[in-house]
Each structure stands twice: as structure tokens, then as C-alpha cells.
JSON list of C-alpha atoms in Angstrom, two decimals:
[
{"chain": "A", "resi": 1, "resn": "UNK", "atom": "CA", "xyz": [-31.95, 133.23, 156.11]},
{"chain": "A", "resi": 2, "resn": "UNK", "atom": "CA", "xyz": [-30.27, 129.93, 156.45]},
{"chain": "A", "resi": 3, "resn": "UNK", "atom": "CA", "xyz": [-31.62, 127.07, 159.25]},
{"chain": "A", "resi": 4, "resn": "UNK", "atom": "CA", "xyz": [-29.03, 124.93, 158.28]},
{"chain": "A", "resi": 5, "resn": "UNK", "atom": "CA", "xyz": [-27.45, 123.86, 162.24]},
{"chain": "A", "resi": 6, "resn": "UNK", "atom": "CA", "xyz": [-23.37, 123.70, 162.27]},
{"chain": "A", "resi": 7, "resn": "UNK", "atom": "CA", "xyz": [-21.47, 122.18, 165.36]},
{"chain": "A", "resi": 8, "resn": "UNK", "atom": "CA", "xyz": [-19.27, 122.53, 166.85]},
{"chain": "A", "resi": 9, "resn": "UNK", "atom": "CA", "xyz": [-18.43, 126.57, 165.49]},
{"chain": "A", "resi": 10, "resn": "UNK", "atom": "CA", "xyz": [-14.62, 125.58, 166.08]},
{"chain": "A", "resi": 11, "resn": "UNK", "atom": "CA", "xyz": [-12.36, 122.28, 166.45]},
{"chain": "A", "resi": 12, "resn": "UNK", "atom": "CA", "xyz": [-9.10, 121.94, 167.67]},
{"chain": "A", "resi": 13, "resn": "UNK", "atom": "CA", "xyz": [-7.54, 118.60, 167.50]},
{"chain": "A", "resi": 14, "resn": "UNK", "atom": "CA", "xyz": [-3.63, 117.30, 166.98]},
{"chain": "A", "resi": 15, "resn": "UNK", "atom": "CA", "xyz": [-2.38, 115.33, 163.92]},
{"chain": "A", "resi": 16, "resn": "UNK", "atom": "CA", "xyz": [-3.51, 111.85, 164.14]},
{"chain": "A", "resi": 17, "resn": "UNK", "atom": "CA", "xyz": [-7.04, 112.51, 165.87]},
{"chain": "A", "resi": 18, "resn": "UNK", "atom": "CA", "xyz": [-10.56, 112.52, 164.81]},
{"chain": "A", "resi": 19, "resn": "UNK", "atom": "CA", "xyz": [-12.15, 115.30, 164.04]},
{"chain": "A", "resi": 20, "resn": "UNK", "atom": "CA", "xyz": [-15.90, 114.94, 164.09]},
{"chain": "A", "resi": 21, "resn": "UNK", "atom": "CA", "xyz": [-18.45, 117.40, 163.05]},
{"chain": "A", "resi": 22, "resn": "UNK", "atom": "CA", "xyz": [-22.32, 117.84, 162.71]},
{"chain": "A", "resi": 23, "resn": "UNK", "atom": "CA", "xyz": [-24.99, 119.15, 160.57]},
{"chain": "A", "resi": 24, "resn": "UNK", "atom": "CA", "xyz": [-28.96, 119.62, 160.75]},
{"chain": "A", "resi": 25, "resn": "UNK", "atom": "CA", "xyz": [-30.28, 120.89, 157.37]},
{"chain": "A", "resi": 26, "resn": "UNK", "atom": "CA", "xyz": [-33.28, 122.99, 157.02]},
{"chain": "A", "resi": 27, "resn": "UNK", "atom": "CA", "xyz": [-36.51, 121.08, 157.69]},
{"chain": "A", "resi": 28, "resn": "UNK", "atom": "CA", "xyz": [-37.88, 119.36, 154.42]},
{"chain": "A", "resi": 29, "resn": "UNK", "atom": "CA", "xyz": [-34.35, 119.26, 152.47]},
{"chain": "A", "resi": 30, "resn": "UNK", "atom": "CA", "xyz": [-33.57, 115.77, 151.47]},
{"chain": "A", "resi": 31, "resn": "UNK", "atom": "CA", "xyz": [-30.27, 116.71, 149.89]},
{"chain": "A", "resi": 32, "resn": "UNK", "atom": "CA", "xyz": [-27.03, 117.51, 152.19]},
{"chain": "A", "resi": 33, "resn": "UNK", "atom": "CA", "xyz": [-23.39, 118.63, 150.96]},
{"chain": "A", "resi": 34, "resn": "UNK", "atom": "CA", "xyz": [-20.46, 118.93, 152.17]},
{"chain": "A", "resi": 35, "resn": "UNK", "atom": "CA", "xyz": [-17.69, 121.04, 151.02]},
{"chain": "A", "resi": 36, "resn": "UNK", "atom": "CA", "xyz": [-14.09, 122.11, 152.41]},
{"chain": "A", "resi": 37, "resn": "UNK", "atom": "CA", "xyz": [-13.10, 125.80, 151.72]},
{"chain": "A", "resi": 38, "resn": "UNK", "atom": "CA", "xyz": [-9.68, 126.68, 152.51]},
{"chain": "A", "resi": 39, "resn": "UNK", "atom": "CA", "xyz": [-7.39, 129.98, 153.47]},
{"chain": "A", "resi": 40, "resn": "UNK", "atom": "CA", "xyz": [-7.28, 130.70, 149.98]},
{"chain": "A", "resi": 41, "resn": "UNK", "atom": "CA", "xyz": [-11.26, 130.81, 149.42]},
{"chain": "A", "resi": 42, "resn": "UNK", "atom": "CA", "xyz": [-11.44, 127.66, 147.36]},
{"chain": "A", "resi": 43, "resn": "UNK", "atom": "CA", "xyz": [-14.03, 125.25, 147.75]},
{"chain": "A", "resi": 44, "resn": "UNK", "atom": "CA", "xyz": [-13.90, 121.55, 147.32]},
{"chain": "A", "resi": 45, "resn": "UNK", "atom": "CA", "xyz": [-17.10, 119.40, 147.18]},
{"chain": "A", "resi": 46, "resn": "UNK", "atom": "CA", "xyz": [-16.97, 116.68, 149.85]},
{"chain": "A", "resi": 47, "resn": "UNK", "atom": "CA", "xyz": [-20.02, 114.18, 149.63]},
{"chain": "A", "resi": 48, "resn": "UNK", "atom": "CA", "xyz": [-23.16, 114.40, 149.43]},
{"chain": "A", "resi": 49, "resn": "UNK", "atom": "CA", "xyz": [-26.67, 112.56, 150.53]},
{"chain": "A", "resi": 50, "resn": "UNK", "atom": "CA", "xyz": [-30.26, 112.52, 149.40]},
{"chain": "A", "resi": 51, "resn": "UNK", "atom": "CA", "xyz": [-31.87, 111.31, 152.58]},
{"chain": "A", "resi": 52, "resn": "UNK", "atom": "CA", "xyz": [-29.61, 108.40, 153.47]},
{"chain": "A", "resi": 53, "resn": "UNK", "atom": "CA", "xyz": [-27.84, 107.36, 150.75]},
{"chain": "A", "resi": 54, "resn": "UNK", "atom": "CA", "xyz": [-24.78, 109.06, 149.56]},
{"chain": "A", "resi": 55, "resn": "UNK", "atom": "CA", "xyz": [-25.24, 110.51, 145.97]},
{"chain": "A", "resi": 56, "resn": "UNK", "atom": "CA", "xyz": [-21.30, 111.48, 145.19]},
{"chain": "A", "resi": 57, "resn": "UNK", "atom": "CA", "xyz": [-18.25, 111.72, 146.60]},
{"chain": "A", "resi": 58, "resn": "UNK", "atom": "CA", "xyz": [-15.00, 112.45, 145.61]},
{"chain": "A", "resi": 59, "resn": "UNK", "atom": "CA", "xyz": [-11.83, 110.05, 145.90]},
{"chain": "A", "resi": 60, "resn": "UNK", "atom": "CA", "xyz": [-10.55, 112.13, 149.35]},
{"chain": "A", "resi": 61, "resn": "UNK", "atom": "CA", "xyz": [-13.54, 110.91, 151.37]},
{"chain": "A", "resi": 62, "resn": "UNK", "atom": "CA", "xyz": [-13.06, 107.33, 150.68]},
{"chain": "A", "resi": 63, "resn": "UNK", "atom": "CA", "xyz": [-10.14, 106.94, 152.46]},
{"chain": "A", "resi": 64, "resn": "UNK", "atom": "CA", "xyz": [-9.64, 109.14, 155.65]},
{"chain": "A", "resi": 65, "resn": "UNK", "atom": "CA", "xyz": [-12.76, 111.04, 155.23]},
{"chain": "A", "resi": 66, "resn": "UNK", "atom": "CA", "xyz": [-16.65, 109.09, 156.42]},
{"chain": "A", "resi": 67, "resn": "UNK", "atom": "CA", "xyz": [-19.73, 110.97, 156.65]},
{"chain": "A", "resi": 68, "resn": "UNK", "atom": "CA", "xyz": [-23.11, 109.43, 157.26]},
{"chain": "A", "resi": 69, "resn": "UNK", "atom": "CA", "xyz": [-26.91, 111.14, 157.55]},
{"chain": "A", "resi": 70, "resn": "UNK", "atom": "CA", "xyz": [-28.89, 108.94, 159.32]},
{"chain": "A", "resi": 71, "resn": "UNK", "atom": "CA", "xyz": [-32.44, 109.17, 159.48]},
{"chain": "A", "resi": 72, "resn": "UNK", "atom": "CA", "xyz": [-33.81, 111.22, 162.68]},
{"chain": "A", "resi": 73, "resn": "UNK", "atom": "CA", "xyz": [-30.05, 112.36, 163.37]},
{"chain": "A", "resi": 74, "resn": "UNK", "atom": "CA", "xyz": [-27.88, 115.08, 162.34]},
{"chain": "A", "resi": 75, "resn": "UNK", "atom": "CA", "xyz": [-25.82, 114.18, 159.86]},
{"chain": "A", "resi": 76, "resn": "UNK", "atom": "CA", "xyz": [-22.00, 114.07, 160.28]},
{"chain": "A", "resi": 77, "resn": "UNK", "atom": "CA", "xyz": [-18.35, 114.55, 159.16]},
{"chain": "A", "resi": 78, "resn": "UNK", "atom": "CA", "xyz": [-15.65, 112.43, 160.18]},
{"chain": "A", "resi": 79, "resn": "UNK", "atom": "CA", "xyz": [-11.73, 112.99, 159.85]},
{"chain": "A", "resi": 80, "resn": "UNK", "atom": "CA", "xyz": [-10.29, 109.77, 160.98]},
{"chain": "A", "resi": 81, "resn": "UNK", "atom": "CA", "xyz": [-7.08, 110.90, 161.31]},
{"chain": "A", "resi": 82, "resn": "UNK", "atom": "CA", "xyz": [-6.36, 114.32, 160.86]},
{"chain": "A", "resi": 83, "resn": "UNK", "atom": "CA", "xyz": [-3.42, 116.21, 159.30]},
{"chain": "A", "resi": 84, "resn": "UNK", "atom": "CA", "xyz": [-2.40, 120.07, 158.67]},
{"chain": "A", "resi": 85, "resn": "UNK", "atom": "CA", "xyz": [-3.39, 119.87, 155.42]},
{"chain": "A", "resi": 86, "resn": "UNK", "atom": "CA", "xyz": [-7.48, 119.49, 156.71]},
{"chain": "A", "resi": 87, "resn": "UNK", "atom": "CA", "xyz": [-7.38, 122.50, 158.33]},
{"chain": "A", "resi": 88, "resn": "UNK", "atom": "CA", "xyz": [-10.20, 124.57, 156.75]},
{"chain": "A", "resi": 89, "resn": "UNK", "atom": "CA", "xyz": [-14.08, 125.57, 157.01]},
{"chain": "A", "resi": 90, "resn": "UNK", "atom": "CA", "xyz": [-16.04, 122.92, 156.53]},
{"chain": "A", "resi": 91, "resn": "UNK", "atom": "CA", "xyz": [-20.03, 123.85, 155.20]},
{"chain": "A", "resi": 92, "resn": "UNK", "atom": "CA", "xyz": [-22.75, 122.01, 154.84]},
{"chain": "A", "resi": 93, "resn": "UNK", "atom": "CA", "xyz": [-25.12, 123.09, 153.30]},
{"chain": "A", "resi": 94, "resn": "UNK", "atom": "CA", "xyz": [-29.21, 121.75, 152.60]},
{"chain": "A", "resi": 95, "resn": "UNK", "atom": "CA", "xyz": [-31.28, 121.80, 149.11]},
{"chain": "A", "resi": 96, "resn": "UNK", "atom": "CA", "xyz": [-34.80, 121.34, 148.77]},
{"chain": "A", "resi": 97, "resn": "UNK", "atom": "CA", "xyz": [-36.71, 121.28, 145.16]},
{"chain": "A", "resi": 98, "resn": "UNK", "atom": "CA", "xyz": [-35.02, 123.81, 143.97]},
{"chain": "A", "resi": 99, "resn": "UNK", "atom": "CA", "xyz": [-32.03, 122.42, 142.29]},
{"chain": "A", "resi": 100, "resn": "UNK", "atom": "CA", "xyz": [-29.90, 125.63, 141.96]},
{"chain": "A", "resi": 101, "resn": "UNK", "atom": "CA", "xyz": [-30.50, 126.69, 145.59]},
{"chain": "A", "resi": 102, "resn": "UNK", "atom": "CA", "xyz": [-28.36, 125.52, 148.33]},
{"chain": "A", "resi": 103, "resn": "UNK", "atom": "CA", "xyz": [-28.33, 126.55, 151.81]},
{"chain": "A", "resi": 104, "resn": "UNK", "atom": "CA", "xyz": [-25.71, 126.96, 153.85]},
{"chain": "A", "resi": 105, "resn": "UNK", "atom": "CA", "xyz": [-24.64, 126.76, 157.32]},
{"chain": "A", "resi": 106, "resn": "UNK", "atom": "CA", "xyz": [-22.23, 128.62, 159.25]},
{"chain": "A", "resi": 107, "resn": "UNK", "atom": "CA", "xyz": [-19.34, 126.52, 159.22]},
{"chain": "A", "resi": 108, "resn": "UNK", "atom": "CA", "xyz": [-17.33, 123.81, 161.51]},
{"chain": "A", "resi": 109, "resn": "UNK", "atom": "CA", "xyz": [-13.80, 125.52, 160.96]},
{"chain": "A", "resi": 110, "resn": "UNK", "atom": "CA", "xyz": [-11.16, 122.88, 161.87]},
{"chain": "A", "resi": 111, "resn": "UNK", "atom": "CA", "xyz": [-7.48, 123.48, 163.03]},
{"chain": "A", "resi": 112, "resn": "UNK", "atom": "CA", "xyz": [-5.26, 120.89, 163.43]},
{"chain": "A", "resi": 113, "resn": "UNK", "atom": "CA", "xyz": [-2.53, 121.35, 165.17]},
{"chain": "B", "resi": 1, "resn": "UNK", "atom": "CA", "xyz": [-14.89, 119.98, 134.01]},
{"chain": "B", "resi": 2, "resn": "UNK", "atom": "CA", "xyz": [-16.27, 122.88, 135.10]},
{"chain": "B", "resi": 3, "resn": "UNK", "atom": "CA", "xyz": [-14.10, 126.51, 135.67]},
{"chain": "B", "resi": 4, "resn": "UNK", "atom": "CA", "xyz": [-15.68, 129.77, 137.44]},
{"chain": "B", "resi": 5, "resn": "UNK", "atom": "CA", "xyz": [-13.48, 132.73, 137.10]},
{"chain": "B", "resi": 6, "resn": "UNK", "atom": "CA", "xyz": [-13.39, 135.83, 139.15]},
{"chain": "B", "resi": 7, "resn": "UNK", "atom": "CA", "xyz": [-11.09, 137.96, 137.82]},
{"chain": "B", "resi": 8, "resn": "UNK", "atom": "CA", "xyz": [-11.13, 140.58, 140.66]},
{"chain": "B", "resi": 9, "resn": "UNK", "atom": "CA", "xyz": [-9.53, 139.54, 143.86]},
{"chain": "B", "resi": 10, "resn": "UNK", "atom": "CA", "xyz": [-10.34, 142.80, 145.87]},
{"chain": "B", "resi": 11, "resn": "UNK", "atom": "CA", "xyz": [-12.49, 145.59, 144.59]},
{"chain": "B", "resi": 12, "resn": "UNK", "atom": "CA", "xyz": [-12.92, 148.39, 146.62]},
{"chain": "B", "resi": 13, "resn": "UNK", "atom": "CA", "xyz": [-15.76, 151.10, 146.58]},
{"chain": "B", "resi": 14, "resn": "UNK", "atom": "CA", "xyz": [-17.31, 154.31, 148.69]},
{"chain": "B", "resi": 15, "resn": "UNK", "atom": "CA", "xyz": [-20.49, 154.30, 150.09]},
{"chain": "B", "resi": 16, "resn": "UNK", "atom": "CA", "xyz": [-22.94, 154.87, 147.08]},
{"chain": "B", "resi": 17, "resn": "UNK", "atom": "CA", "xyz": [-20.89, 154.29, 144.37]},
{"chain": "B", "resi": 18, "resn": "UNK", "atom": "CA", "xyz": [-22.43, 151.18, 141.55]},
{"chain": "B", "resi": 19, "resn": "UNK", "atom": "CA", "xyz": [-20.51, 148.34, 142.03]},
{"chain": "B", "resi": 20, "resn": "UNK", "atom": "CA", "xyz": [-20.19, 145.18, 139.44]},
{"chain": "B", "resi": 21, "resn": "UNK", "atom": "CA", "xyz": [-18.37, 142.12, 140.45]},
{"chain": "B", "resi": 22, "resn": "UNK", "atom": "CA", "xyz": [-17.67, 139.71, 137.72]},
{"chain": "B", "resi": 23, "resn": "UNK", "atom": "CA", "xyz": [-17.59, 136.21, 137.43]},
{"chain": "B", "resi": 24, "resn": "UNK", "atom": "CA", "xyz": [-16.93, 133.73, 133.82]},
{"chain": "B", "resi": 25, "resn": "UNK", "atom": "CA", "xyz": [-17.36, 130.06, 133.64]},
{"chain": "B", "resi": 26, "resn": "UNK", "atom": "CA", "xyz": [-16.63, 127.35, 130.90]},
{"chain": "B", "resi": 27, "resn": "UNK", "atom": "CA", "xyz": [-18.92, 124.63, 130.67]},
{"chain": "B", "resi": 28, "resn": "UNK", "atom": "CA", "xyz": [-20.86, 123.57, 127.65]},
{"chain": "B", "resi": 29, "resn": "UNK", "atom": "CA", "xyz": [-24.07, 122.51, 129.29]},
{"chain": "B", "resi": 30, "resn": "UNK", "atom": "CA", "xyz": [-26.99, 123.38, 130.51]},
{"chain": "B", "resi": 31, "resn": "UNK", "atom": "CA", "xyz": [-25.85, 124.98, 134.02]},
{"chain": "B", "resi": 32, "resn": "UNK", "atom": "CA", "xyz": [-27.84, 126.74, 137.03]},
{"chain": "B", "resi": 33, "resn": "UNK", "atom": "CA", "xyz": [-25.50, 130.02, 138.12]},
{"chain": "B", "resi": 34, "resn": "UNK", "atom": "CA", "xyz": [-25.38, 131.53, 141.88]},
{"chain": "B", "resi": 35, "resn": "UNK", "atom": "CA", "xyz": [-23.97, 134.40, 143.39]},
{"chain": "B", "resi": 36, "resn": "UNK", "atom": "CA", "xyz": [-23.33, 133.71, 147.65]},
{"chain": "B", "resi": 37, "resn": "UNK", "atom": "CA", "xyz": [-22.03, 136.38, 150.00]},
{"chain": "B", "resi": 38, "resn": "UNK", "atom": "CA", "xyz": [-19.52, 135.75, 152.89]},
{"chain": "B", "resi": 39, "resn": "UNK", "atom": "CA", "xyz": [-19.22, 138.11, 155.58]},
{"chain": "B", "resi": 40, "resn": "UNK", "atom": "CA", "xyz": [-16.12, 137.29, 157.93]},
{"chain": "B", "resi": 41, "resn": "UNK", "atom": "CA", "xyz": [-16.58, 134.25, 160.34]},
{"chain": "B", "resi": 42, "resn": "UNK", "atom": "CA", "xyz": [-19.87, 133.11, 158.70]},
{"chain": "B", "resi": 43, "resn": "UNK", "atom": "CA", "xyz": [-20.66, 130.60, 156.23]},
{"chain": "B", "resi": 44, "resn": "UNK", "atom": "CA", "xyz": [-22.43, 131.65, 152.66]},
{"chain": "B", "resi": 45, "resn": "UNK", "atom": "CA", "xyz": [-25.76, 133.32, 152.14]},
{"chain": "B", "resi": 46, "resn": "UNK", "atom": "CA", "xyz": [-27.73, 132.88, 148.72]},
{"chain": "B", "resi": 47, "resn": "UNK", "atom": "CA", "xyz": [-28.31, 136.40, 146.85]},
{"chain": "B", "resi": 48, "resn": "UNK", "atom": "CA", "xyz": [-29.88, 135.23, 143.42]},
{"chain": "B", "resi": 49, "resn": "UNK", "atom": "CA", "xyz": [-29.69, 132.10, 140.58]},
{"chain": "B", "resi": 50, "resn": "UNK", "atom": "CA", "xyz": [-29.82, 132.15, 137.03]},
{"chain": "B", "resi": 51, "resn": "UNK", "atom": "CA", "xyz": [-31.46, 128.91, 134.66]},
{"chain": "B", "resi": 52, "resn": "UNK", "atom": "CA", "xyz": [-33.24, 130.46, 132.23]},
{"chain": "B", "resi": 53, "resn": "UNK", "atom": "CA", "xyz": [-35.58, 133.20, 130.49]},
{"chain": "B", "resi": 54, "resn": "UNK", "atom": "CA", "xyz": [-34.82, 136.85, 131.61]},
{"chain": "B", "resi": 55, "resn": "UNK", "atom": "CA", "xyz": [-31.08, 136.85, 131.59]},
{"chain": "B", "resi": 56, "resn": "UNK", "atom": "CA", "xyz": [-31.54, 139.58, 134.41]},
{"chain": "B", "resi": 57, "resn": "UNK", "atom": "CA", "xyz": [-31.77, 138.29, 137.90]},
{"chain": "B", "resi": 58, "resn": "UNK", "atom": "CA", "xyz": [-32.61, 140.75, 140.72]},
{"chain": "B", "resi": 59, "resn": "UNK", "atom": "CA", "xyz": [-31.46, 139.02, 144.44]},
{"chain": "B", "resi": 60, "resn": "UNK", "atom": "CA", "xyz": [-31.56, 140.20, 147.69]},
{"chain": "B", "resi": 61, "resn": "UNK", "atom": "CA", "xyz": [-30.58, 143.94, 149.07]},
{"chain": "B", "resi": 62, "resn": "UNK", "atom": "CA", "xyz": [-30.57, 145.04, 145.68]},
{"chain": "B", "resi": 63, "resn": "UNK", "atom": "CA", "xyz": [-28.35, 142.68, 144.25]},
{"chain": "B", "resi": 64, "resn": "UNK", "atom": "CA", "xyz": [-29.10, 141.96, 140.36]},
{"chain": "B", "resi": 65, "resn": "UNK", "atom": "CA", "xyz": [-26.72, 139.93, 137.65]},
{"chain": "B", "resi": 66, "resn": "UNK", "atom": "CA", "xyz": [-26.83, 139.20, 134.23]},
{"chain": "B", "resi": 67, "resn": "UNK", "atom": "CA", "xyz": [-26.28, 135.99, 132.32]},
{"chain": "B", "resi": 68, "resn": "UNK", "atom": "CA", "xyz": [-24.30, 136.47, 129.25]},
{"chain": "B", "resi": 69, "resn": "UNK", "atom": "CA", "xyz": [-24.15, 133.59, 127.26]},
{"chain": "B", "resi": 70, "resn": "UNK", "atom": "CA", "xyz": [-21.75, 134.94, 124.34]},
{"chain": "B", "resi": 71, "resn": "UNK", "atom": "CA", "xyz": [-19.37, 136.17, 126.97]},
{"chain": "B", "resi": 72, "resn": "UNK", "atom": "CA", "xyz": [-20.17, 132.67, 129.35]},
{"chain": "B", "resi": 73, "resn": "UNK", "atom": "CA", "xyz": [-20.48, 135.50, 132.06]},
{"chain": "B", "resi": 74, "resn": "UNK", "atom": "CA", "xyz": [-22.67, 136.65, 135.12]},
{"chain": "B", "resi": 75, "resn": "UNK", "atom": "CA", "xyz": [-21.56, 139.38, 136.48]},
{"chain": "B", "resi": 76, "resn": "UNK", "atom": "CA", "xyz": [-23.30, 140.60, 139.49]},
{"chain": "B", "resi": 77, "resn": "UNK", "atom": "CA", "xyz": [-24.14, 144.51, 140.26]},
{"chain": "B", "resi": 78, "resn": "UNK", "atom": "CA", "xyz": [-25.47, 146.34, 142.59]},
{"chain": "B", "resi": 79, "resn": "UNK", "atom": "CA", "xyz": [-26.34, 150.59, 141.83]},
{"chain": "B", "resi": 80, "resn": "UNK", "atom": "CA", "xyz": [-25.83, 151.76, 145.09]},
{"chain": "B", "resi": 81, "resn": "UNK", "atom": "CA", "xyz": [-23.68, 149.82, 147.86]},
{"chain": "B", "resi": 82, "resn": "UNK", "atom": "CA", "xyz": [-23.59, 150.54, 151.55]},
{"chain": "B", "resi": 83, "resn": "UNK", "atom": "CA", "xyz": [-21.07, 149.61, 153.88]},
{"chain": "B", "resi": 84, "resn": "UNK", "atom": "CA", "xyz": [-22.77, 146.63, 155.10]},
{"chain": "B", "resi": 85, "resn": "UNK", "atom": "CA", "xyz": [-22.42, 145.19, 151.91]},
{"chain": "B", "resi": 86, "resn": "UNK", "atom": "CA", "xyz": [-18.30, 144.78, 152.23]},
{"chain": "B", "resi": 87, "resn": "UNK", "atom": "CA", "xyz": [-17.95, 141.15, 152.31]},
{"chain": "B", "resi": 88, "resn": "UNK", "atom": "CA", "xyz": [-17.05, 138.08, 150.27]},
{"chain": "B", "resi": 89, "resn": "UNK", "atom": "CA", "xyz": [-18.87, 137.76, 147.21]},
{"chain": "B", "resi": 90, "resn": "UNK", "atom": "CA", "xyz": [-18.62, 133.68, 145.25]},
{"chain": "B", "resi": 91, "resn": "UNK", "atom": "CA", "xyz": [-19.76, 133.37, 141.62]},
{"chain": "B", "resi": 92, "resn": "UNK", "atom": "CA", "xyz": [-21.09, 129.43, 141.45]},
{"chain": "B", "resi": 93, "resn": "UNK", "atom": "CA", "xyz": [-21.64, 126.78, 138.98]},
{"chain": "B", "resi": 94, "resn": "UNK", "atom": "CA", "xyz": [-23.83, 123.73, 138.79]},
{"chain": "B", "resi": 95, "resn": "UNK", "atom": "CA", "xyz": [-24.83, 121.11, 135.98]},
{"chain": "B", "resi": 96, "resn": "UNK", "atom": "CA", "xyz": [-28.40, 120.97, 135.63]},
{"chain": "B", "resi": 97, "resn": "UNK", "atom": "CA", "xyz": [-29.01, 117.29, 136.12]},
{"chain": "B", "resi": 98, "resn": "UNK", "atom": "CA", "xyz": [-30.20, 116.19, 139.75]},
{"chain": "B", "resi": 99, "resn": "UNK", "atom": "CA", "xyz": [-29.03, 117.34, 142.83]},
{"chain": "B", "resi": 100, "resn": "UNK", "atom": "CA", "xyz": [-25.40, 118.49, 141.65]},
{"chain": "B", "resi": 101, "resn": "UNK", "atom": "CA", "xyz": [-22.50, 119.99, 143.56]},
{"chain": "B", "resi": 102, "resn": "UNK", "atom": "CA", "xyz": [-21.40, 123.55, 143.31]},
{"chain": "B", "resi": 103, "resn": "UNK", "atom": "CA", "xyz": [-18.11, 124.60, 141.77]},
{"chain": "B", "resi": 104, "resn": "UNK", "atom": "CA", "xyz": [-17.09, 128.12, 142.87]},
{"chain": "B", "resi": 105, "resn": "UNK", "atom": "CA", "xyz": [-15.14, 130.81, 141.92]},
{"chain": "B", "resi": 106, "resn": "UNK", "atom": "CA", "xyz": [-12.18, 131.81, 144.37]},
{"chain": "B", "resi": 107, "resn": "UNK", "atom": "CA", "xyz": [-14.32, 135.03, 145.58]},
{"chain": "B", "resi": 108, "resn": "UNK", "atom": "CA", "xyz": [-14.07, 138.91, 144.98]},
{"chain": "B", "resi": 109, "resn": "UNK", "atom": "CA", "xyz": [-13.40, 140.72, 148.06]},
{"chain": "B", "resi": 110, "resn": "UNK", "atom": "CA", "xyz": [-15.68, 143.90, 148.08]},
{"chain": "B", "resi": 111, "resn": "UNK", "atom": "CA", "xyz": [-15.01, 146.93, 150.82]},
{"chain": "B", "resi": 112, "resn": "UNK", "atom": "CA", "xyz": [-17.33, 149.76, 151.18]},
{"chain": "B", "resi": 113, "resn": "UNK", "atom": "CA", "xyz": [-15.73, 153.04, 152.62]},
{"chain": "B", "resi": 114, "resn": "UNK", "atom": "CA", "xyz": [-18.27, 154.63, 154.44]}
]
């Protein structure tokens, strides 16, 4: 089973308003990922980090979108300004050495209002 | 770029019946494969990989698929489901060259009528 941390489980937040979120991988796991998954089940790779530094990351988090995993700290997801459209689960999810393995956490699912 | 295709939206099975939920992909390279489960409200649980050698994978709860490299498939099966097994199934897709992201499939819907 997953030790990958999620919080909060839910956000709320109007259009226009940050949305922050957190994540603790599993202990050992250099390698963090985001991803968004929608109503309609699809997933879209975010960002992600091997230890601190960001590995890729797709145009959409440039601009409103900044996450950061700073060493001895969960790392985080950042909406700077929300809109309907980010409404979704967001996952995170941890890999260790094994390349095809990812685990997951439970979700941060966002609503914007 | 990568495609995973799940043709089956929503299959839907009785308790102990063999199930097979399938998944295609187009890529030309050398790829890991993943099935994940999704129960409602909760985020995705790993049931087996494919790389290489035996192109039959046995997971978790009885969960086994089978890589198909003529038919760029990996269809996952399972002989005997129970209700508990009625969740969201995802088919995934990752290059095999460092710490790649996943592409998914849009997920099969699987209930189990006790």
C-alpha cells in the first residue's frame, strides 16, 4: 500500500485565489509527480522533481501553475490564480528505483468555485 | 507521442465470472506498461508492470496481463472477480529512459454484481 501523504483531502477556493496543496512521498523516493485527472478520467502530467530540482514540466505550469520540493519539507502545488477549468484531482505520486513503479497518493481534489 | 487506448468504458460482470479489461498503446520504443486501480474517492493503487521477458505478469489479488507486442496490447485479466474488485481500472504508459511520466488510458469501469 501507498505512504505517499496528500493534503488537504478537499479544497474549495473562488476564481482568482490560490489554491495550495501538499505532498510527502514514501520515505527513500527521490522522484515526485504531479498529475491533474479530470471528471472525464484523463490524466495530465504536471511536473515533476528528483530531489530538488524539477526534471519536466509541461507549458501549463510555467505560467499560473509553481510547485517546489524542498529538502526536509513536503513538497507542494500552487495555483496562483485559480479558474473553473482547474477543478480536478490532483495526485502525486513517489518513485523509487524502480522506474516503472509509481506510487500514488490519495488525491487533493480541488473545486473552484 | 504516446496513445493508451481502452476501448471499454464500462464492463460489467457477476461475482465469479473471468473478467479481461483491455488496454492498446502506440509508441515505438522501448516502454514500461502498468495497470492502476481506482476505487471511488481514492487515488490509484499499482496492480502489476510489464518491461520485459515473460510477457505474462501476475499482480496483486489475482490480477495477471499480457504484453502483446504484435497487437501493441496488455490486456489485463483476472479468472475469478469478487465484488470488491468493482472499481476503476487505468492501462499506463511510460518511455523507458529515466524517471518518465505516465500517460494513461481514460479507464475501464468494472462492476461486480454480487
Amino acid at each position: 500500500n501507498s505512504k505517499v501523504i496528500q493534503t488537504p483531502r478537499y479544497l474549495v477556493k473562488g476564481q482568482g485565489q490560490k489554491a495550495k496543496m501538499r505532498c510527502i512521498p514514501e520515505k527513500g523516493h527521490p522522484v515526485v509527480f504531479w498529475y491533474q485527472q479530470n471528471k472525464n478520467n484523463e490524466f495530465k502530467f504536471l511536473i515533476n522533481f528528483q530531489n530538488q530540482e524539477v526534471l519536466q514540466q509541461i507549458d501549463m505550469t510555467e505560467k499560473r501553475f509553481s510547485a517546489e520540493c524542498p529538502s526536509n519539507s513536503p513538497c507542494s502545488l500552487e495555483i496562483q490564480s485559480s479558474e473553473a477549468g482547474d477543478s480536478a484531482l490532483y495526485l502525486c505520486a513517489s518513485s523509487g528505483t524502480s522506474l516503472a513503479e509509481q506510487f500514488f497518493g490519495p488525491g487533493t481534489r480541488l473545486t473552484v468555485l | 507521442t504516446q496513445t493508451v487506448s481502452q476501448s471499454d468504458a464500462h464492463v460489467t460482470v457477476f461475482e465469479g465470472d473471468s473478467v479481461e479489461l483491455r488496454c492498446n498503446y502506440s509508441y515505438g520504443g522501448s516502454i514500461y506498461l502498468s495497470w492502476y486501480i481506482q476505487h471511488h474517492g481514492h487515488g490509484l493503487q499499482f496492480l502489476l508492470k510489464y518491461y520485459s521477458g515473460n510477457p505474462v505478469v501476475q499482480g496483486v489479488n489475482g490480477f495477471e496481463a499480457e504484453f502483446s507486442k504484435s497487437d501493441s496490447s496488455f490486456h489485463l485479466r483476472k479468472a475469478s472477480v469478487h465484488w470488491s474488485d468493482s472499481a476503476v481500472y487505468f492501462c499506463a504508459v511510460s518511455m523507458n529512459t529515466g524517471y518518465q511520466n505516465f500517460y494513461f488510458g481514460k479507464g475501464t469501469s468494472l462492476t461486480v454484481i454480487p
